[in-house]
Tab-separated table of C-alpha atoms in Angstrom:
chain	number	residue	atom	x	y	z
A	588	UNK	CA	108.110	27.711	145.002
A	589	UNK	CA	111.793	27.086	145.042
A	590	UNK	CA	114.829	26.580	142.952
A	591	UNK	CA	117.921	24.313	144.833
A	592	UNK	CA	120.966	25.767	144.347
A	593	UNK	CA	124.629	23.854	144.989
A	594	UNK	CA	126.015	24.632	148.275
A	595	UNK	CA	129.604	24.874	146.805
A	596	UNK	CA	129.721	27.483	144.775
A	597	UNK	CA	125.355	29.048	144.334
A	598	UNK	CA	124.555	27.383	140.911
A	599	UNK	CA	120.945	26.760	140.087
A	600	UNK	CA	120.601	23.035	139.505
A	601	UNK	CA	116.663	22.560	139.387
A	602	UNK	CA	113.394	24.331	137.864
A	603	UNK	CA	111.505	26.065	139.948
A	604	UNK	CA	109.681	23.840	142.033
A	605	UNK	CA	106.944	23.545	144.443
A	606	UNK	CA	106.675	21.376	147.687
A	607	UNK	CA	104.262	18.356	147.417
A	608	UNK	CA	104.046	15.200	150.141
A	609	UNK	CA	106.584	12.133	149.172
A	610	UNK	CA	104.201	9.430	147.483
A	611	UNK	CA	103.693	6.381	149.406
A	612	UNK	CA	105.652	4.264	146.905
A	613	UNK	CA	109.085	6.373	146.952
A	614	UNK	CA	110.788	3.084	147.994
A	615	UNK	CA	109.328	0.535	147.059
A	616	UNK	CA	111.141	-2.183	144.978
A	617	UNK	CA	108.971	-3.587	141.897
A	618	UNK	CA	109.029	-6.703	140.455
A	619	UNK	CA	112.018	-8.069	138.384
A	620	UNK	CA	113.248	-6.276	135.022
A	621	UNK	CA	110.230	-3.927	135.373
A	622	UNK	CA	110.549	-0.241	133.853
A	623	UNK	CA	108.321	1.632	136.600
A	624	UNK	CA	107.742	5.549	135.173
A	625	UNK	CA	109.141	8.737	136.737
A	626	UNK	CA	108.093	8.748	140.863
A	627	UNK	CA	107.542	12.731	140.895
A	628	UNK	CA	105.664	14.581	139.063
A	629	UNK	CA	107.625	17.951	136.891
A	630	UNK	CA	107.458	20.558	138.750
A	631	UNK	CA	107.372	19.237	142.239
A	632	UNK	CA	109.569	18.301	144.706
A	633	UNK	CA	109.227	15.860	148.314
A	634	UNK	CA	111.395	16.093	151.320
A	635	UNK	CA	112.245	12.120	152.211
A	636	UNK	CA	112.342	12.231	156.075
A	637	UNK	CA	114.406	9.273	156.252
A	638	UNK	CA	117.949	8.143	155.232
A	639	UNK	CA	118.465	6.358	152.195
A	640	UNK	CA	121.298	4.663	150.636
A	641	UNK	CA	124.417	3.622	152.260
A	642	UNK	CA	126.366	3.606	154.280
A	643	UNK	CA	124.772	0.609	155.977
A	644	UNK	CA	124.446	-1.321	159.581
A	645	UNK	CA	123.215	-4.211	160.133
A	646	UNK	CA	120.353	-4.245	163.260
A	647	UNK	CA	122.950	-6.228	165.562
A	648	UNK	CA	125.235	-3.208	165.624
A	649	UNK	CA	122.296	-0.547	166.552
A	650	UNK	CA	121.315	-0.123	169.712
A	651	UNK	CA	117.360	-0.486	170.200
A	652	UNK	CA	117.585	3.040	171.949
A	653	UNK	CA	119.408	4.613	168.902
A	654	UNK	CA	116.735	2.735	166.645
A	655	UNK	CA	113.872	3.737	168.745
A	656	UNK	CA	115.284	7.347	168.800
A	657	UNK	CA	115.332	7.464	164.933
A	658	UNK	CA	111.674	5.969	164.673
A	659	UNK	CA	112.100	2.255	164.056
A	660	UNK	CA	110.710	-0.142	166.721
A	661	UNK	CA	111.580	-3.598	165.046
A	662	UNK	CA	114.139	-4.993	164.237
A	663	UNK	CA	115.413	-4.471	160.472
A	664	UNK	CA	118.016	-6.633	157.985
A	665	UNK	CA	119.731	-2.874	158.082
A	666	UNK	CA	119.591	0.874	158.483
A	667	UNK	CA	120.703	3.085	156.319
A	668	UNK	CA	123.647	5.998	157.766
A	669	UNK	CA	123.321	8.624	155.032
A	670	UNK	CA	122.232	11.832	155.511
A	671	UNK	CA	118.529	12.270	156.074
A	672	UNK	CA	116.355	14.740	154.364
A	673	UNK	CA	116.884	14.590	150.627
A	674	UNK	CA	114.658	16.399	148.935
A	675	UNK	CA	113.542	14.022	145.723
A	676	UNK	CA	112.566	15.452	142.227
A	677	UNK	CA	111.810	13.707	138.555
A	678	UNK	CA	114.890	13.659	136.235
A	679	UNK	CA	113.831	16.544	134.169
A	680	UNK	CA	113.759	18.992	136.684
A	681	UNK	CA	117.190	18.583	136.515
A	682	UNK	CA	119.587	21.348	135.918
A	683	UNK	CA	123.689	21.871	135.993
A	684	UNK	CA	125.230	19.017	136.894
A	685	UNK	CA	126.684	15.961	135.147
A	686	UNK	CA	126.688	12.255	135.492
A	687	UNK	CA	129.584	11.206	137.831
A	688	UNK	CA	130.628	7.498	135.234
A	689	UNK	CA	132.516	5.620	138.275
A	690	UNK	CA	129.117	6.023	140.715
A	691	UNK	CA	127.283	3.162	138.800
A	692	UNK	CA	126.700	1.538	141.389
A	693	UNK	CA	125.728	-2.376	141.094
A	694	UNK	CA	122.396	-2.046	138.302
A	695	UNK	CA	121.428	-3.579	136.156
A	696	UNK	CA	119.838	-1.721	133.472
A	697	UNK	CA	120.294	1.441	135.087
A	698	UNK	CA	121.592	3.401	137.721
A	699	UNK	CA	120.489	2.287	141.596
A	700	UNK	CA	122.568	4.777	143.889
A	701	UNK	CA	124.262	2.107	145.670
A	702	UNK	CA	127.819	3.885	145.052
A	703	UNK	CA	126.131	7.367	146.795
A	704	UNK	CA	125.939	10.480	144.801
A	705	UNK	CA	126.501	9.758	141.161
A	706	UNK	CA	125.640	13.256	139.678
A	707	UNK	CA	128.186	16.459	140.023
A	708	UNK	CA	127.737	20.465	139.671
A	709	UNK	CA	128.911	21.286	136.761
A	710	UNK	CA	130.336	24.461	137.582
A	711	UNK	CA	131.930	23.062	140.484
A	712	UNK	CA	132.639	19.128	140.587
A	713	UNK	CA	130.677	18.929	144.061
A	714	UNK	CA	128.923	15.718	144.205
A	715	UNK	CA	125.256	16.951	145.160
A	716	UNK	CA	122.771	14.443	143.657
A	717	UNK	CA	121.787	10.910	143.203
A	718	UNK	CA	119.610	9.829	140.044
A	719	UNK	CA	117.585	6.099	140.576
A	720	UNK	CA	116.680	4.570	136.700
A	721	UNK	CA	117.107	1.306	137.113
A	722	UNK	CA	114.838	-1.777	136.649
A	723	UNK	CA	112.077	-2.221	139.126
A	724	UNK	CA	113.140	0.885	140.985
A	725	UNK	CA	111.203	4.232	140.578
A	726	UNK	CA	112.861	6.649	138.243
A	727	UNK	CA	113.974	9.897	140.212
A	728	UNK	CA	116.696	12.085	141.792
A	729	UNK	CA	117.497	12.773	145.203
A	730	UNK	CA	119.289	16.262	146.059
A	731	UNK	CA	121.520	15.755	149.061
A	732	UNK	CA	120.332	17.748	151.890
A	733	UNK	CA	123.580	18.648	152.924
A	734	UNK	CA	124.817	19.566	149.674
A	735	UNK	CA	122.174	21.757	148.052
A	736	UNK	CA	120.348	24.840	149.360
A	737	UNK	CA	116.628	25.673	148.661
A	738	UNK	CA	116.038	29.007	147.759
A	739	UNK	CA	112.507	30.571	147.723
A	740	UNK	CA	111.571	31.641	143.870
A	741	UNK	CA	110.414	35.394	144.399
A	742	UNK	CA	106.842	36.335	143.220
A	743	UNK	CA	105.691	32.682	142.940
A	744	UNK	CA	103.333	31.113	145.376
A	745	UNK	CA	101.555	27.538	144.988
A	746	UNK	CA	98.135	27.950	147.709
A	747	UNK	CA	97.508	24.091	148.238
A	748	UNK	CA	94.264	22.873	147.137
A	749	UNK	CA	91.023	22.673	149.437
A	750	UNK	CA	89.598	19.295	150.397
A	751	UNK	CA	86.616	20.081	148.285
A	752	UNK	CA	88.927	20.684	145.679
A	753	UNK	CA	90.587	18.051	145.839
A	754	UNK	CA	87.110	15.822	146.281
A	755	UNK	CA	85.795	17.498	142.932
A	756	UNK	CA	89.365	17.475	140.509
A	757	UNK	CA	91.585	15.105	141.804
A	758	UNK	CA	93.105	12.637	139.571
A	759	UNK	CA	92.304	9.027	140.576
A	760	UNK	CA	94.754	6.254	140.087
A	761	UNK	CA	93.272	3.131	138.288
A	762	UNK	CA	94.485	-0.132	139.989
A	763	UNK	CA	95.303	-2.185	136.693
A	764	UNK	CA	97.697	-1.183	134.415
A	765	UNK	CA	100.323	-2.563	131.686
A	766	UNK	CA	103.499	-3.391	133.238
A	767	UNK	CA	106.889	-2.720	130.647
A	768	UNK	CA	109.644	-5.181	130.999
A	769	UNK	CA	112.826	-5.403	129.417
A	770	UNK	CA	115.988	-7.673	129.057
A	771	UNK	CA	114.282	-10.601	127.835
A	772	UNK	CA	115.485	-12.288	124.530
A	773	UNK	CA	112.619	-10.699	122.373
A	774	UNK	CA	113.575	-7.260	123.977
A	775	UNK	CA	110.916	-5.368	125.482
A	776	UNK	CA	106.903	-6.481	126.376
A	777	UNK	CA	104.140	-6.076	128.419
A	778	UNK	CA	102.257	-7.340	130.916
A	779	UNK	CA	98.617	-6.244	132.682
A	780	UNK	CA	98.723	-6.337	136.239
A	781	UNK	CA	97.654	-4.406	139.596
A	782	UNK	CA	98.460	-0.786	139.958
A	783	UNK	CA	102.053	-0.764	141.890
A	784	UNK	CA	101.129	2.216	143.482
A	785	UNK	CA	98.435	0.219	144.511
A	786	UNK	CA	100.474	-2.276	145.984
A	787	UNK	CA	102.740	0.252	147.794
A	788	UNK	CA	99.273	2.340	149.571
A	789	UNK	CA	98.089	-1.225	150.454
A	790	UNK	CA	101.141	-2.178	152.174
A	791	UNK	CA	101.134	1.070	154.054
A	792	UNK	CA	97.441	0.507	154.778
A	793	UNK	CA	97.307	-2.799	155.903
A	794	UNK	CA	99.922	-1.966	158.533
A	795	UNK	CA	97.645	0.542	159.737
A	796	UNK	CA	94.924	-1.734	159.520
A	797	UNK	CA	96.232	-4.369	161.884
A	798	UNK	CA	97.647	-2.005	164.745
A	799	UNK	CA	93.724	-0.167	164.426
A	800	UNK	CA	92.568	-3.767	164.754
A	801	UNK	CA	93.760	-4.667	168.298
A	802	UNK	CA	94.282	-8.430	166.791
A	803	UNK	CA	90.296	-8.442	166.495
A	804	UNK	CA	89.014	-9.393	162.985
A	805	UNK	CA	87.888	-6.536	160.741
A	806	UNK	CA	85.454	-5.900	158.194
A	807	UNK	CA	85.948	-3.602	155.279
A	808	UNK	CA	83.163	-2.270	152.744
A	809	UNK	CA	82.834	-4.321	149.480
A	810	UNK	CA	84.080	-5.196	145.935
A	811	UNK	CA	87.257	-3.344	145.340
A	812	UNK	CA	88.215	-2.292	148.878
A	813	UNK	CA	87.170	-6.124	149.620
A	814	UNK	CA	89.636	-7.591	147.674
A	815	UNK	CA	92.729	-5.244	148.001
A	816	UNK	CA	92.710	-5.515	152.368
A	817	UNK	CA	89.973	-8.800	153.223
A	818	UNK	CA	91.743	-11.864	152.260
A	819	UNK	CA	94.703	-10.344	154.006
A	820	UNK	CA	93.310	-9.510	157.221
A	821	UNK	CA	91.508	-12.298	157.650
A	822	UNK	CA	94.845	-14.443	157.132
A	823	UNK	CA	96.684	-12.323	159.302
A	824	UNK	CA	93.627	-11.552	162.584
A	825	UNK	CA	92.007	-13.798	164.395
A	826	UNK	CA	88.565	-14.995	163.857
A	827	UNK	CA	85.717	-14.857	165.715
A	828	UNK	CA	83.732	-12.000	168.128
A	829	UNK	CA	84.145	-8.888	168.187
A	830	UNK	CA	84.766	-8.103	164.720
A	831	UNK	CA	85.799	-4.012	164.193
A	832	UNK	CA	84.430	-2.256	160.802
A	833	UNK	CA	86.246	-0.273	158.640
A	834	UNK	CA	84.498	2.284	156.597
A	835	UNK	CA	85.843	5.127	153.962
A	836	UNK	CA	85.438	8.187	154.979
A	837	UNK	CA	86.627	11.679	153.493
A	838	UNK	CA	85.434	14.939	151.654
A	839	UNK	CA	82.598	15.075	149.829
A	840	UNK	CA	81.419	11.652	151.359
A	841	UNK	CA	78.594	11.200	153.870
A	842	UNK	CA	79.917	11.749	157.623
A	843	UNK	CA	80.919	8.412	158.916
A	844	UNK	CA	78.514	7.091	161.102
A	845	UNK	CA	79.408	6.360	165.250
A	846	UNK	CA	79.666	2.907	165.154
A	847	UNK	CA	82.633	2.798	162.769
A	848	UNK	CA	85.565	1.684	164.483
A	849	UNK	CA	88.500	2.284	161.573
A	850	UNK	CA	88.276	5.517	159.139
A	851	UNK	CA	89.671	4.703	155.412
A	852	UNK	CA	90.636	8.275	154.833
A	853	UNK	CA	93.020	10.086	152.096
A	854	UNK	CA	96.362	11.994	152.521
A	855	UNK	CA	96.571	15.396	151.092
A	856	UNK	CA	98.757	15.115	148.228
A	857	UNK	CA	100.140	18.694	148.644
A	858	UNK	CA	100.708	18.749	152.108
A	859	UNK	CA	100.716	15.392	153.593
A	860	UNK	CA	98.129	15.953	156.028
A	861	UNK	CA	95.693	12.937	156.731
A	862	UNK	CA	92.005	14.367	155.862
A	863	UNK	CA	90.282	14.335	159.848
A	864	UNK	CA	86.127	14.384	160.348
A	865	UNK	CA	84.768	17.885	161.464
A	866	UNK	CA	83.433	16.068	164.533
A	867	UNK	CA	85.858	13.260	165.145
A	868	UNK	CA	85.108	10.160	166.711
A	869	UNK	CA	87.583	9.651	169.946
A	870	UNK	CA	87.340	5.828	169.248
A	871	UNK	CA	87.775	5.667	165.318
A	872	UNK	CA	91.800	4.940	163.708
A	873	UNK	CA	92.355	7.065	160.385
A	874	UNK	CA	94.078	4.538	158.253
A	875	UNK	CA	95.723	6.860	155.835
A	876	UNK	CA	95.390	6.153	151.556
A	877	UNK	CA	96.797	7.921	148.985
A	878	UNK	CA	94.564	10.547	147.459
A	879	UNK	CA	94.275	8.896	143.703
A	880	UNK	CA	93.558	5.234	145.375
A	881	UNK	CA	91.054	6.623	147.865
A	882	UNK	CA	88.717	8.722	145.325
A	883	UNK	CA	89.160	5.353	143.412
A	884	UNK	CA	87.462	3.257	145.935
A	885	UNK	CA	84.905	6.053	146.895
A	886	UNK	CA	83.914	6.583	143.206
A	887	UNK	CA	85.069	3.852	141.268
A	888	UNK	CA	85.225	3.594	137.431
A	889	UNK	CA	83.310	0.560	135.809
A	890	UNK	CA	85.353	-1.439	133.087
A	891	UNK	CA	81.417	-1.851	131.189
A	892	UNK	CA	81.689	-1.102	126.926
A	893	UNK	CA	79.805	1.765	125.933
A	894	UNK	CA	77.499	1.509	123.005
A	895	UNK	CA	78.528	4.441	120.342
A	896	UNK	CA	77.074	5.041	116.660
A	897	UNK	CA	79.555	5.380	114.107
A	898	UNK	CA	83.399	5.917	114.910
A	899	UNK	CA	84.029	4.938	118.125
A	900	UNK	CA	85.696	8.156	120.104
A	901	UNK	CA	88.891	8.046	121.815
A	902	UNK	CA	87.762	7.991	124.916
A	903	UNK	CA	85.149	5.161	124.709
A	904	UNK	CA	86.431	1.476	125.855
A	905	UNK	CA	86.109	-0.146	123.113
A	906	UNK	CA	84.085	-3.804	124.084
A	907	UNK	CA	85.864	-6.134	121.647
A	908	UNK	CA	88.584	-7.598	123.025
A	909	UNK	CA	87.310	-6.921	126.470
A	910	UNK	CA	89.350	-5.563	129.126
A	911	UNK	CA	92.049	-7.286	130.293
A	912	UNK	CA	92.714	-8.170	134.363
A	913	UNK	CA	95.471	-9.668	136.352
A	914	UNK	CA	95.028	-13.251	136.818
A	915	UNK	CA	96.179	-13.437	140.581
A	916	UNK	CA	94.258	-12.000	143.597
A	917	UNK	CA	95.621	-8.818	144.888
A	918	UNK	CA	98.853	-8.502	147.343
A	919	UNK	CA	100.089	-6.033	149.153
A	920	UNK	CA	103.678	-4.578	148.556
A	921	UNK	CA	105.988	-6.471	151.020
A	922	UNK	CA	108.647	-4.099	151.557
A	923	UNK	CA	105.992	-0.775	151.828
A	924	UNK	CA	104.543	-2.678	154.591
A	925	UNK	CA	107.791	-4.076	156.374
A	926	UNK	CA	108.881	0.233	156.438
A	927	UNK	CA	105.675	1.175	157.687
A	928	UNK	CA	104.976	-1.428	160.367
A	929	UNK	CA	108.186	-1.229	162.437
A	930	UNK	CA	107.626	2.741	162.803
A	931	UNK	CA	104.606	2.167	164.442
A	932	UNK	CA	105.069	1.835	168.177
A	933	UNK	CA	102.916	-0.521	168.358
A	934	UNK	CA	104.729	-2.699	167.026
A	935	UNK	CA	106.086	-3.724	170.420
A	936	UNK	CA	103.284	-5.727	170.951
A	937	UNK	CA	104.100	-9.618	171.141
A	938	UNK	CA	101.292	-10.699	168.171
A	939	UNK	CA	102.720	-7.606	166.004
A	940	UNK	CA	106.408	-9.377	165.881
A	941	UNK	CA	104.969	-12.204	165.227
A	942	UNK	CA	103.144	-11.099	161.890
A	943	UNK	CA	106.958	-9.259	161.200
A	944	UNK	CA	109.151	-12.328	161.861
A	945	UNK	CA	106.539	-14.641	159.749
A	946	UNK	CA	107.103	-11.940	156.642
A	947	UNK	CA	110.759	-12.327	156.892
A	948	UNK	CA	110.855	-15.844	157.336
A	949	UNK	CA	108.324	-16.072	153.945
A	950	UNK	CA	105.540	-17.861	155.690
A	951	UNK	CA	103.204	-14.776	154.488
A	952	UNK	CA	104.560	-14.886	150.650
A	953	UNK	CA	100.992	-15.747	149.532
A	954	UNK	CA	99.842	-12.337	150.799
A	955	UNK	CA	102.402	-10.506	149.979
């Protein structure tokens, strides 16, 4: 575990914290007046790979070999020239520093970043973190690599979880839940709808799922997995012979069998890694999921009543009214899939753009 420290003058500015992989929807941009929830969880902290924030340039002042060089092989609206490498934590983990009042930024309801750091040292006025709370964005703060230093916590040690551990006590992530907005003229309110993180592993997915697919159609299993990737592949692929299957595949499931073309398999929440067969097939893509969404799919939950005597326990649905659902058919998040897709090199290929340029130009809204 770690604490980060200020690089200006040493003071502590976070809880002890210990290293987990940044979740899928880190960046993702949610609806419109939404209040999404904390992104990390207490206690943990992510290292975001990439730049965020400004400064910004626009794709017609990057060179494709800079572009290329920094992992993007599309083109982009714009890329972000901040320093890369911010390590991202929840609010509350929070410690020493103050709010700087001129760093709004241009939110809403909240604070967005757009000004750059907006949260000080205390001890020593150096600008060292940014804090995200406004609507539709996901409520967090991002250290500034080059302004904090992490320093190992002595005696503490977090031992990542085993795959079978993971398999038998992970915590799955339902894909319906109630949406809080705010800002309307009878103040705050509700709304049920799909799982955003669901959205934002989709998006990621699906990208996956088209470079695995060659431009061949694919098949993936039934019911929920069904109707979170089908209708969107077969929009996107073409139809007709040979058609690739996708299958799920991971710990504590059967071993996928050889004529499965595309692996559905989960990321390690602790460590990022992408869960790999014991005896991998050479042929088979490993479309990566988020661990909650995957042991969803593997082992879903029914929405059925339960019959019960007497008071009905806290934990039992009750059957009257009956569970709500959204009343739209699933879509992928937009911008989730836009940021995966053009750091995949393939990419390049000519049918690839084509899918890109259509999402930009709004052709694809319907699936998206």
């Amino acid at each position: 575990m770690f604490v980060f420290v200020c690089a200006g003058c040493g003071t502590e500015l976070t809880t002890p914290l210990s290293q987990v992989s940044l979740p899928v929807h880190a960046r993702q941009k949610y609806g419109n007046g939404t209040q999404l929830p904390v992104l990390m969880q207490s206690g943990t902290f992510a290292v975001d790979p990439d730049p965020w924030g400004g400064p910004w340039r626009m794709w017609d002042e990057i060179d494709p070999r800079e572009a290329e060089a920094r992992g993007i092989y599309a083109p982009v609206y714009a890329l972000s020239d901040s320093t890369p490498g911010a390590s991202v934590i929840a609010p509350g983990d929070i410690r020493g520093t103050r709010l700087i009042p001129e760093k709004r930024g241009g939110a809403c309801c909240g604070l967005d970043g757009a000004d750059g750091p907006n949260m000080a040292c205390e001890a020593c006025d150096l600008p060292v973190a940014t804090r995200i709370d406004d609507c539709s964005l996901w409520q967090a703060v991002r250290l500034g690599s080059d302004a904090v230093h992490r320093v190992p916590v002595d005696g503490i040690h977090a031992t990542p979880l085993s795959w079978a551990e993971l398999a038998e006590k992970g915590e799955k992530t339902p894909p319906f839940e109630p949406i809080a907005t705010w800002g309307g003229r009878l103040g705050s309110s509700h709304y049920w709808s799909w799982s955003p993180q669901w959205e934002a592993a989709a998006g990621q997915a699906l990208a996956h799922l088209l470079v695995a697919s060659q431009g061949q159609p694919v098949k993936v299993p039934g019911g929920l997995t069904a109707d979170v990737f089908q209708r969107a592949l077969d929009a996107l692929l073409t139809a007709g012979p040979p058609e690739q299957r996708a299958v799920l595949a991971g710990p504590g499931q059967p071993s996928p069998d050889a004529g499965a073309d595309i692996l559905l398999v989960p990321v390690h929440p602790q460590t990022g890694q992408t869960w790999t067969p014991a005896s991998p097939t050479a042929s088979a893509y490993l479309v990566p999921l988020p661990l909650g969404v995957w042991l969803w799919l593997v082992s879903p939950q029914p929405y059925l009543p339960v019959p019960a005597s007497g008071r009905i326990p806290h934990d039992v649905l009750r059957d009257d009214p009956l569970p709500l659902l959204p009343n739209y058919l699933f879509r992928a998040d937009r911008g989730t899939f836009q940021h995966t897709m053009v750091r995949l090199p393939a990419v390049r290929s000519p049918w690839l753009r084509t899918i890109l340029e259509n999402l930009t130009q709004g052709t694809s809204a319907d699936l998206f």
